[in-house]
Short mmCIF file of C-alpha atoms and ligand atoms in Angstrom, two decimals:
data_model
loop_
_atom_site.label_atom_id
_atom_site.label_comp_id
_atom_site.label_asym_id
_atom_site.label_seq_id
_atom_site.Cartn_x
_atom_site.Cartn_y
_atom_site.Cartn_z
CA MET A 26 76.08 179.91 47.00
CA ASP A 27 73.51 176.97 47.56
CA SER A 28 73.74 176.66 51.44
CA THR A 29 70.31 175.09 51.22
CA GLY A 30 71.77 171.14 52.56
CA ILE A 31 72.69 172.45 55.65
CA SER A 32 69.36 173.58 56.81
CA PHE A 33 68.41 170.19 58.66
CA THR A 34 71.13 169.96 61.13
CA ALA A 35 69.18 172.82 62.96
CA LEU A 36 66.41 170.03 63.43
CA PHE A 37 69.43 167.61 65.17
CA THR A 38 70.75 170.85 67.24
CA GLY A 39 67.07 171.77 67.89
CA GLN A 40 66.68 167.92 69.68
CA VAL A 41 69.85 168.50 71.57
CA TRP A 42 69.23 171.45 73.31
CA TYR A 43 65.05 169.94 73.85
CA GLU A 44 67.00 167.08 75.59
CA SER A 45 69.02 169.30 77.21
CA GLY A 46 66.54 171.30 78.92
CA ILE A 47 66.98 174.33 77.40
CA SER A 48 64.33 174.71 74.79
CA ASN A 49 60.50 173.95 74.44
CA ARG A 50 58.94 170.77 72.93
CA PHE A 51 57.75 172.16 69.74
CA PHE A 52 60.86 173.41 68.58
CA THR A 53 61.79 169.47 67.95
CA SER A 54 60.04 167.20 65.21
CA PRO A 55 60.59 163.62 64.20
CA LYS A 56 62.85 164.03 62.13
CA GLY A 57 64.85 165.67 64.79
CA ARG A 58 64.45 163.45 67.09
CA LEU A 59 65.47 160.59 64.45
CA LEU A 60 68.70 162.51 63.85
CA TYR A 61 69.28 162.87 67.22
CA LYS A 62 69.20 158.72 67.48
CA THR A 63 71.18 158.26 64.68
CA LEU A 64 74.20 160.01 65.29
CA ARG A 65 73.53 159.28 69.31
CA PRO A 66 76.07 156.56 68.66
CA PHE A 67 79.10 158.23 67.13
CA ASP A 68 78.80 160.84 69.81
CA ARG A 69 79.41 158.41 72.49
CA LEU A 70 82.43 156.96 70.52
CA ALA A 71 83.93 160.28 69.88
CA ASP A 72 82.83 160.51 73.93
CA SER A 73 85.27 157.28 74.43
CA ILE A 74 87.92 158.05 71.82
CA ILE A 75 88.56 161.98 72.18
CA GLY A 76 86.80 162.80 75.11
CA ILE A 77 84.43 165.40 73.03
CA THR A 78 80.91 164.67 71.76
CA LEU A 79 78.75 167.19 69.48
CA HIS A 80 76.20 167.32 72.96
CA ASP A 81 78.65 169.48 74.62
CA MET A 82 79.84 171.52 72.17
CA LEU A 83 76.45 172.73 70.87
CA ILE A 84 74.96 173.02 74.88
CA GLN A 85 78.26 174.90 75.80
CA ARG A 86 78.10 177.25 72.65
CA HIS A 87 74.72 177.98 73.07
CA GLN A 88 74.46 178.50 77.32
CA ILE A 89 77.90 180.93 76.69
CA MET A 90 76.43 182.91 73.95
CA ASP A 91 72.96 183.63 75.98
CA HIS A 92 74.98 184.49 78.91
CA ARG A 93 76.56 186.93 76.50
CA ILE A 94 73.71 188.09 75.13
CA ASP A 95 72.07 188.45 78.33
CA GLY A 96 74.51 190.45 80.16
CA LEU A 97 74.84 192.98 77.05
CA ILE A 98 71.31 193.45 77.26
CA LYS A 99 71.36 194.61 81.15
CA THR A 100 74.69 196.64 81.33
CA GLN A 101 74.62 198.00 77.65
CA GLY A 102 70.75 198.60 76.72
CA VAL A 103 71.03 196.34 74.00
CA SER A 104 67.67 196.27 72.51
CA GLN A 105 67.80 194.92 68.82
CA ILE A 106 69.04 191.50 67.93
CA LEU A 107 69.48 189.49 65.01
CA GLU A 108 69.58 186.03 64.76
CA ILE A 109 71.11 184.75 61.68
CA ALA A 110 70.77 181.40 60.83
CA CYS A 111 68.41 180.78 63.44
CA GLY A 112 67.00 177.41 62.81
CA TYR A 113 64.98 176.14 65.50
CA SER A 114 66.99 178.40 68.67
CA PRO A 115 64.65 179.34 71.33
CA ARG A 116 66.36 182.67 72.17
CA GLY A 117 63.76 184.66 70.43
CA TYR A 118 60.90 182.66 72.18
CA THR A 119 62.64 182.81 75.31
CA LEU A 120 64.07 187.05 74.86
CA SER A 121 61.29 188.43 73.80
CA ARG A 122 59.15 187.33 76.69
CA LYS A 123 62.10 188.07 79.27
CA TYR A 124 62.34 191.77 77.44
CA PRO A 125 58.57 192.70 76.14
CA ASP A 126 61.22 196.22 75.08
CA LEU A 127 63.58 194.23 73.16
CA LYS A 128 63.29 194.26 69.21
CA TYR A 129 64.19 190.47 68.09
CA VAL A 130 64.27 189.59 64.64
CA GLU A 131 65.27 185.96 63.39
CA ALA A 132 66.34 185.41 60.49
CA ASP A 133 67.17 182.26 57.94
CA LEU A 134 67.11 180.62 54.64
CA PRO A 135 63.61 181.64 53.06
CA HIS A 136 62.36 178.09 53.08
CA MET A 137 63.45 178.03 57.45
CA ALA A 138 61.91 181.24 57.97
CA GLU A 139 59.09 179.66 56.79
CA ARG A 140 58.97 176.44 58.91
CA LYS A 141 59.95 178.38 62.13
CA ARG A 142 57.37 181.81 61.38
CA ALA A 143 54.57 178.95 61.64
CA LEU A 144 56.28 177.10 64.25
CA LEU A 145 55.48 180.07 66.22
CA GLN A 146 52.28 180.70 65.14
CA ALA A 147 51.19 177.31 66.09
CA ASN A 148 52.30 177.99 69.46
CA HIS A 149 51.69 181.06 70.12
CA GLY A 150 55.07 181.89 70.53
CA PHE A 151 55.88 185.26 69.11
CA GLY A 152 56.86 188.45 71.54
CA PRO A 153 55.62 191.68 71.24
CA ASP A 154 58.09 192.96 69.22
CA HIS A 155 59.33 190.18 67.44
CA GLN A 156 59.77 188.39 64.05
CA VAL A 157 61.47 185.76 61.16
CA VAL A 158 62.57 186.72 58.46
CA GLY A 159 63.74 185.72 55.21
CA CYS A 160 67.57 186.13 54.64
CA ASP A 161 70.77 184.21 52.77
CA VAL A 162 73.93 185.82 53.91
CA PHE A 163 75.18 185.49 50.51
CA GLU A 164 72.86 187.62 48.99
CA PHE A 165 72.22 190.82 48.22
CA GLY A 166 69.25 193.60 48.15
CA ALA A 167 65.35 192.32 48.21
CA PRO A 168 64.11 190.48 49.53
CA TYR A 169 66.47 187.99 51.66
CA GLY A 170 70.34 190.35 50.82
CA LEU A 171 71.63 190.97 54.36
CA ASP A 172 72.22 194.26 53.81
CA TYR A 173 68.35 194.67 52.78
CA VAL A 174 67.24 192.91 56.33
CA MET A 175 69.91 194.73 58.08
CA GLU A 176 68.99 198.19 56.22
CA GLU A 177 65.36 197.64 56.11
CA VAL A 178 63.94 195.30 59.05
CA LEU A 179 66.21 196.73 62.05
CA ASP A 180 65.95 199.69 63.28
CA PRO A 181 69.16 202.18 63.17
CA ASP A 182 68.80 203.51 66.29
CA ARG A 183 69.50 201.02 69.01
CA PRO A 184 72.00 198.90 70.47
CA THR A 185 71.99 195.89 68.45
CA ILE A 186 73.28 193.05 69.09
CA LEU A 187 73.93 190.48 65.90
CA VAL A 188 74.35 186.67 66.57
CA THR A 189 74.68 183.87 64.43
CA GLU A 190 75.38 180.52 65.59
CA GLY A 191 76.29 177.05 64.57
CA LEU A 192 76.73 178.75 60.68
CA VAL A 193 80.52 179.76 60.38
CA ASN A 194 82.30 176.58 59.95
CA TYR A 195 80.46 175.11 57.48
CA PHE A 196 81.85 177.50 55.21
CA HIS A 197 85.59 178.71 53.33
CA LEU A 198 87.16 181.34 55.62
CA ASP A 199 87.30 183.45 52.10
CA ASP A 200 83.62 183.42 51.81
CA ILE A 201 82.53 183.64 55.66
CA SER A 202 85.19 186.36 55.63
CA GLN A 203 83.05 188.19 53.54
CA VAL A 204 80.04 188.20 55.90
CA TRP A 205 81.51 188.85 58.88
CA GLN A 206 82.93 192.34 56.28
CA ARG A 207 79.77 193.09 55.49
CA LEU A 208 77.97 192.54 58.88
CA ALA A 209 81.26 194.76 60.26
CA GLN A 210 80.19 197.56 57.74
CA LEU A 211 76.70 197.49 58.00
CA GLY A 212 76.69 197.28 61.54
CA ARG A 213 78.25 200.79 61.76
CA VAL A 214 74.91 202.28 61.67
CA TYR A 215 73.81 201.50 65.09
CA PRO A 216 74.67 203.09 67.89
CA LYS A 217 76.30 200.69 69.35
CA ALA A 218 77.10 197.07 67.92
CA TRP A 219 78.33 194.10 68.78
CA TYR A 220 78.85 190.88 66.54
CA ILE A 221 78.94 187.30 68.84
CA THR A 222 79.62 183.91 67.24
CA ASP A 223 80.56 180.83 68.05
CA LEU A 224 83.20 178.48 65.99
CA VAL A 225 85.49 175.30 66.53
CA TYR A 226 89.19 176.03 66.01
CA ASN A 227 91.08 173.42 64.20
CA PHE A 228 92.01 170.71 66.97
CA GLY A 229 93.71 168.66 64.41
CA ILE A 230 90.67 167.10 62.89
CA HIS A 231 92.75 165.01 60.50
CA LEU A 232 94.45 162.85 63.78
CA ILE A 233 91.62 161.59 64.98
CA PRO A 234 90.67 158.07 64.74
CA GLY A 235 88.66 156.85 61.72
CA ALA A 236 85.32 155.49 63.31
CA VAL A 237 85.02 159.59 64.38
CA ALA A 238 86.52 161.07 61.18
CA ALA A 239 83.48 158.71 59.51
CA GLY A 240 81.11 160.50 61.41
CA SER A 241 82.20 163.59 60.58
CA LYS A 242 82.33 162.89 56.63
CA MET A 243 78.78 161.60 56.99
CA LEU A 244 77.70 164.94 57.97
CA SER A 245 79.99 166.74 55.42
CA LEU A 246 78.11 164.32 52.58
CA ALA A 247 75.07 164.64 53.92
CA THR A 248 74.74 168.76 54.64
CA ARG A 249 76.77 169.05 51.09
CA ALA A 250 79.13 171.21 52.96
CA ASN A 251 82.66 170.98 54.46
CA VAL A 252 83.11 171.65 57.90
CA ASN A 253 85.92 174.15 57.85
CA LEU A 254 87.66 174.98 61.06
CA HIS A 255 89.56 178.15 59.61
CA PHE A 256 91.95 179.52 63.23
CA ASN A 257 94.57 177.59 64.62
CA ASN A 258 94.86 179.22 67.88
CA ARG A 259 93.46 182.15 69.55
CA ASP A 260 96.31 185.04 67.17
CA GLU A 261 94.49 183.68 64.62
CA ILE A 262 91.20 184.71 65.76
CA GLN A 263 91.53 187.69 66.78
CA ARG A 264 93.79 189.08 63.47
CA GLY A 265 91.19 187.57 61.48
CA PHE A 266 88.02 189.40 63.42
CA LEU A 267 90.32 192.57 63.36
CA GLU A 268 91.06 192.01 59.84
CA CYS A 269 86.94 192.17 58.78
CA GLY A 270 86.72 195.32 60.42
CA PHE A 271 85.72 194.30 63.85
CA THR A 272 87.07 195.68 67.38
CA ASP A 273 87.59 195.24 70.95
CA VAL A 274 87.48 190.67 69.82
CA GLN A 275 87.10 188.67 73.09
CA ILE A 276 87.23 185.00 72.66
CA HIS A 277 84.94 183.00 75.75
CA ARG A 278 86.62 179.66 76.12
CA PRO A 279 83.78 176.79 77.65
CA GLU A 280 86.21 176.40 80.67
CA ASP A 281 86.17 180.03 81.31
CA PHE A 282 82.33 179.55 82.44
CA VAL A 283 82.29 176.08 84.28
CA ASN A 284 81.44 178.23 87.44
CA HIS A 285 78.66 180.14 86.53
CA LEU A 286 76.66 178.21 84.05
CA PRO A 287 75.93 174.67 83.90
CA ILE A 288 77.87 173.72 81.06
CA PRO A 289 78.80 170.54 80.60
CA MET A 290 82.91 169.76 79.77
CA GLY A 291 83.59 166.67 78.62
CA LYS A 292 87.20 164.56 78.81
CA SER A 293 88.95 167.06 76.71
CA LYS A 294 89.24 170.76 76.38
CA SER A 295 86.57 172.36 74.98
CA VAL A 296 87.34 173.21 71.17
CA VAL A 297 84.53 175.32 70.91
CA ARG A 298 85.02 179.31 71.41
CA VAL A 299 82.83 181.90 71.47
CA VAL A 300 83.78 185.42 69.84
CA GLU A 301 82.04 188.42 71.16
CA SER A 302 83.56 191.78 68.71
CA GLN A 303 82.44 195.25 68.75
CA ILE A 304 81.51 197.37 65.82
CA HIS A 305 82.73 201.40 66.12
CA ALA A 306 80.55 203.89 64.70
CA PRO A 307 82.94 205.80 62.27
C1 SAM B 57 73.46 174.29 61.84
S1 SAM B 57 71.69 175.39 61.47
C2 SAM B 57 72.17 176.38 62.93
C3 SAM B 57 71.00 176.63 63.84
C4 SAM B 57 70.99 177.64 64.74
N1 SAM B 57 71.46 178.69 64.37
C5 SAM B 57 71.56 176.24 65.70
O1 SAM B 57 72.74 176.69 66.43
O2 SAM B 57 71.02 174.93 65.67
C6 SAM B 57 72.13 175.85 60.37
C7 SAM B 57 71.91 177.10 59.76
O3 SAM B 57 72.19 177.90 58.80
C8 SAM B 57 70.81 178.41 57.91
N2 SAM B 57 72.03 178.64 57.06
C9 SAM B 57 72.63 177.85 55.80
N3 SAM B 57 73.11 178.71 54.80
C10 SAM B 57 72.82 179.96 55.09
C11 SAM B 57 72.87 180.96 54.53
N4 SAM B 57 73.44 180.95 53.49
N5 SAM B 57 72.39 182.15 55.06
C12 SAM B 57 71.52 182.38 56.00
N6 SAM B 57 71.30 180.97 56.61
C13 SAM B 57 71.72 179.75 56.67
C14 SAM B 57 70.67 176.90 57.79
O4 SAM B 57 69.13 177.03 57.37
C15 SAM B 57 70.64 176.29 59.43
O5 SAM B 57 69.26 176.64 60.38
#
């Protein structure tokens, strides 16, 4: 499956995180700034019409995921993280400095991995046990298969978190479910393992007014991928993840964290969910 069209959206997110003070300037770029400026009017319109902005959604998911990951490092002894589809996420940069014993592997499509690696190298951004590898979640075997990265690059003896952020809604449920099943299967080798992802649930995108729908259509055209909202409610999310082989599925809402984290909340209820599930060794 060719999903390279999605890669440029990482530039936008990188810019949003920087503008919000949660990332470094070296993760931004002129293209990212241009995208940010171009999409801002659509976001303002979305705010006034439906009370939800892409900007807030990107901050919400990132802050919750950071918070949960940090908690699992502190309370569960997690010492290894694989961040799949890392884009320009500053998480590896930040966590590998904060926790020098942490093994942090960032993975993305080969061309993105190359760019991220070059950025980190140029800015002395690599932590003590930190690397960026090429990986396509739909491929098998060396050099870019998910199985290859998990079996050959990760350490099977470490409690591990597998993360995807901003990835799953670009794929049909059948396709991403196959990736989830493989993560749940491959993750069983670690003494303890978790999978954390964000997703946007189906809030009735077909009901939103034309101008905002046009913004979402533009994104689909530019990425050559449709935005897929897989689940209609909590029960469906739970069932979907359990059926893929995960256990102890927890679904976090931004509203649950407003008193603990600097999370922007729009006028309407958030449509972002962070799903945290466990993978049990056999
Ligand atoms: C929306 S960006 C998300 C990046 C980052 N995690 C974030 O939240 O900004 C989607 C990322 O998925 C990557 N990607 C797309 N298809 C992929 C695939 N098949 N395997 C691995 N990564 C993929 C893109 O290169 C891009 O970096």
